[in-house]
PDB file of C-alpha atoms in Angstrom:
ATOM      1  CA  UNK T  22       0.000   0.000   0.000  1.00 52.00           C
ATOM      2  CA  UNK T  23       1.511   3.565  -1.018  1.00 65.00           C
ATOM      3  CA  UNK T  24       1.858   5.737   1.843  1.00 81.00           C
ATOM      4  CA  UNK T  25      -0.393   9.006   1.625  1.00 77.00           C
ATOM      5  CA  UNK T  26       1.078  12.405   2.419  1.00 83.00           C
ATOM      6  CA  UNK T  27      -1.645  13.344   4.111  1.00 88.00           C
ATOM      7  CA  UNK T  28      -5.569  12.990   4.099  1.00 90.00           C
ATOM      8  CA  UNK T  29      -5.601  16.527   2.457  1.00 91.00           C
ATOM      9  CA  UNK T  30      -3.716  14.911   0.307  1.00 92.00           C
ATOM     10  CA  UNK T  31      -5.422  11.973  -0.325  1.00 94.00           C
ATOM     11  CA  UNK T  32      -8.581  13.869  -0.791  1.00 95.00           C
ATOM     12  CA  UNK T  33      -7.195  16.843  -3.128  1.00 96.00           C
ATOM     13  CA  UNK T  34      -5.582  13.413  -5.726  1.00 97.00           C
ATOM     14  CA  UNK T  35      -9.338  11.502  -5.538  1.00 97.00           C
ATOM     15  CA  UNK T  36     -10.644  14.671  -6.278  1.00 97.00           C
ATOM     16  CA  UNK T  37      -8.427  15.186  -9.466  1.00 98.00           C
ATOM     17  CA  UNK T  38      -8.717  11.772 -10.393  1.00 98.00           C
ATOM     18  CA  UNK T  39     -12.392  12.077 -10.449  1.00 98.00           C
ATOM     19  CA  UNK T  40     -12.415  14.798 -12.567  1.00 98.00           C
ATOM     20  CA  UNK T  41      -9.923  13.069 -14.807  1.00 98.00           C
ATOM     21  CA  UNK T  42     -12.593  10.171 -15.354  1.00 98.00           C
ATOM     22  CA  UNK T  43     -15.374  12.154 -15.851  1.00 98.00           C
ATOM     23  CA  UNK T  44     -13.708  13.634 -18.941  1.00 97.00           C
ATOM     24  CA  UNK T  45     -12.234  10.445 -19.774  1.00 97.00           C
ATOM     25  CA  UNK T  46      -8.665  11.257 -20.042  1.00 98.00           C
ATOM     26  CA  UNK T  47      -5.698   9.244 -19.003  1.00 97.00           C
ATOM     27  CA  UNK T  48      -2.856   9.977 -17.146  1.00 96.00           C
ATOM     28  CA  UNK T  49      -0.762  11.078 -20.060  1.00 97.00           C
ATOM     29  CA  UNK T  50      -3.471  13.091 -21.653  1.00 97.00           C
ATOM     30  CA  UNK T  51      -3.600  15.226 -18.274  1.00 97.00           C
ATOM     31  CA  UNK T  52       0.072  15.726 -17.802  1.00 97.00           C
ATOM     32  CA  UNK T  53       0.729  16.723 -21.473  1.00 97.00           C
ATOM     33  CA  UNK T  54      -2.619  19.093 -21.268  1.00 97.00           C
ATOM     34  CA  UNK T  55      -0.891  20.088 -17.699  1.00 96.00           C
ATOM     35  CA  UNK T  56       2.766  19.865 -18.680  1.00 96.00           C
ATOM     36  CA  UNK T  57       3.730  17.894 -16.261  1.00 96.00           C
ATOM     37  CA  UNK T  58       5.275  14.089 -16.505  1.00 97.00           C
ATOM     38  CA  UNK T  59       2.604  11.527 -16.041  1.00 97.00           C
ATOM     39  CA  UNK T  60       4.426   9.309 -13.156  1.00 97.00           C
ATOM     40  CA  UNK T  61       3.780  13.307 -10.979  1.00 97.00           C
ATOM     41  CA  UNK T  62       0.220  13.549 -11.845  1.00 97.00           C
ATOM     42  CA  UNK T  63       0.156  10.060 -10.755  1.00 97.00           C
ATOM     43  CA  UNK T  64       1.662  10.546  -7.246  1.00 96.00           C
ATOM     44  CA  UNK T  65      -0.622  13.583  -6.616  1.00 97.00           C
ATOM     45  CA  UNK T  66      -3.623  11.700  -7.340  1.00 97.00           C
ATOM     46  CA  UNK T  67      -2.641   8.761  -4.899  1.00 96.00           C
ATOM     47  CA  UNK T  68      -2.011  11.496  -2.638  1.00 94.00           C
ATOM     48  CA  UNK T  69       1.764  10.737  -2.214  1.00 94.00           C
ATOM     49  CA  UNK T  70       2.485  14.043  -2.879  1.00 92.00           C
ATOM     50  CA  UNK T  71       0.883  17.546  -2.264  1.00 89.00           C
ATOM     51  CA  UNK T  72       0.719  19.980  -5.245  1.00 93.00           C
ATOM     52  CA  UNK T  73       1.683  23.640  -4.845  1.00 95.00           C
ATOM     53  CA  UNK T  74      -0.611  26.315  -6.173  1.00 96.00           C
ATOM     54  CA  UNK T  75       1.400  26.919  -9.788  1.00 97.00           C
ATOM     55  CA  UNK T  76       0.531  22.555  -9.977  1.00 97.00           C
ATOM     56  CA  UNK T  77      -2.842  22.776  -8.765  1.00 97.00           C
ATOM     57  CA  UNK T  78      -4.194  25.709 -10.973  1.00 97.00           C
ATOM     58  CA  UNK T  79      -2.393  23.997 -14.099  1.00 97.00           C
ATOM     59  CA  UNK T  80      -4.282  20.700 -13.532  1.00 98.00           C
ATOM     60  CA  UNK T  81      -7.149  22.417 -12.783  1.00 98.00           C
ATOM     61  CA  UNK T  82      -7.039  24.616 -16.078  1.00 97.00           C
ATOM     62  CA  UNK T  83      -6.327  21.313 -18.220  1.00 97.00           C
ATOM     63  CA  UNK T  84      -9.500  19.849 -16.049  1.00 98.00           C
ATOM     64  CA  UNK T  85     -11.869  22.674 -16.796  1.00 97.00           C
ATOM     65  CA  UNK T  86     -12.688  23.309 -13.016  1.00 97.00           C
ATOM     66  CA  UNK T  87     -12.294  25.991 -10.635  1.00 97.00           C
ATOM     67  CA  UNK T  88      -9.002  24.930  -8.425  1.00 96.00           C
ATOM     68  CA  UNK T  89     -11.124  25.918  -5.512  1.00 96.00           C
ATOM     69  CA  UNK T  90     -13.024  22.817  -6.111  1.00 95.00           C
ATOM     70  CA  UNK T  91      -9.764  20.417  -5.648  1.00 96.00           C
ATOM     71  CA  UNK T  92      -9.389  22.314  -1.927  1.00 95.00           C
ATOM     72  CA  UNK T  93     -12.731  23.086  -0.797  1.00 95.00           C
ATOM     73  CA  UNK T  94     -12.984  21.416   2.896  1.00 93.00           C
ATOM     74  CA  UNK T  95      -9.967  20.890   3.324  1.00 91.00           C
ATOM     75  CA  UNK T  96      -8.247  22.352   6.632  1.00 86.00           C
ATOM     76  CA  UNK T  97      -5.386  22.125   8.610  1.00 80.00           C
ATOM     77  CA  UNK T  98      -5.857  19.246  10.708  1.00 81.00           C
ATOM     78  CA  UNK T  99      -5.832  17.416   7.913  1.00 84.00           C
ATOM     79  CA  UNK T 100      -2.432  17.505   8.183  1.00 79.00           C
ATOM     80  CA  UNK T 101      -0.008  15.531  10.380  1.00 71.00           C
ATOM     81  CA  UNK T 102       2.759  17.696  10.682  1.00 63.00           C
ATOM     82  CA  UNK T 103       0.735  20.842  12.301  1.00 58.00           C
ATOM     83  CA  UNK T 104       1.921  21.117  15.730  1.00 61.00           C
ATOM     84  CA  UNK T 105      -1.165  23.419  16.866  1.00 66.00           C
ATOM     85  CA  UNK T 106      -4.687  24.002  15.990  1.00 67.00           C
ATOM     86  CA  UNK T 107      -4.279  28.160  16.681  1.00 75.00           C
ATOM     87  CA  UNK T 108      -5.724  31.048  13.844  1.00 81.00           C
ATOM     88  CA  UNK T 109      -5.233  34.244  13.543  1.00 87.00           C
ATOM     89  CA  UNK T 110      -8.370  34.838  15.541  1.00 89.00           C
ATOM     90  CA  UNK T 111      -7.428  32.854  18.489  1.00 86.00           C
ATOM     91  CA  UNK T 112      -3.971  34.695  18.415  1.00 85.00           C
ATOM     92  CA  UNK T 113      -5.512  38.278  18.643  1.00 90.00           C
ATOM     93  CA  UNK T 114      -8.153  37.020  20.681  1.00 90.00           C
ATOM     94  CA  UNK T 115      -5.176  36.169  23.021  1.00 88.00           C
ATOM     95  CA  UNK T 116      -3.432  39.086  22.329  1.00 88.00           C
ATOM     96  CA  UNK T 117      -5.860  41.687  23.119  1.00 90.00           C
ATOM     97  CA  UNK T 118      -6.739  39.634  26.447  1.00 89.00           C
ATOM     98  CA  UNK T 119      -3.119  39.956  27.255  1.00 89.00           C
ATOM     99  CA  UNK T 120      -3.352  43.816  27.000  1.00 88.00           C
ATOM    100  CA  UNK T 121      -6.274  44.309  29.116  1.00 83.00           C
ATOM    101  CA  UNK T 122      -5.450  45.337  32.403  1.00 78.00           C
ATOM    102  CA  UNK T 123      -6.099  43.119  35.504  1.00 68.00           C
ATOM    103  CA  UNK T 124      -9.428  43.972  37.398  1.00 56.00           C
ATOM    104  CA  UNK T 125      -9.010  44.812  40.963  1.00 51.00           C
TER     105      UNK T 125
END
């Protein structure tokens, strides 16, 4: 069994494959339409490897969808490496709790 880079991953490669099907292209038609080499297009749809945005919005283009569509869902904890679950809103939420002053 290949080992998945992550479930974002995994998800954002189904995704891509799907659309692939649905137009009925192989892996070489996508690459060449994508220009990329068919054995990467391959590892990003098995989800061994996550695309960067420049990959993503050329396989997208070559798939006639929206690259929003390959993402959409798709968060942070999807990820293994992420070593906390903070946003920007919990750090100014913190923030501007650490600037109030101390009630008496």
């Amino acid at each position: 069994m290949t080992k998945t880079h992550s479930d974002a991953a995994a998800i954002l490669g189904e995704r891509v494959r799907d659309q692939r099907l649905k137009l009925g292209l192989t892996l070489e038609d996508l690459a060449s339409l994508s220009e990329m080499h068919w054995t990467s297009v391959g590892k990003i749809e098995r989800g061994q490897v996550h695309p960067n945005v420049e990959t993503l919005v050329r396989l997208a283009t070559a798939l006639n969808a929206d690259p929003g569509e390959f993402v959409t869902g798709l968060n942070s904890s999807m990820y293994s490496k992420r070593v906390h679950g903070l946003t920007a809103a919990d750090f100014i939420r913190e923030r501007e709790a650490a600037r109030r002053p101390e009630a008496s």
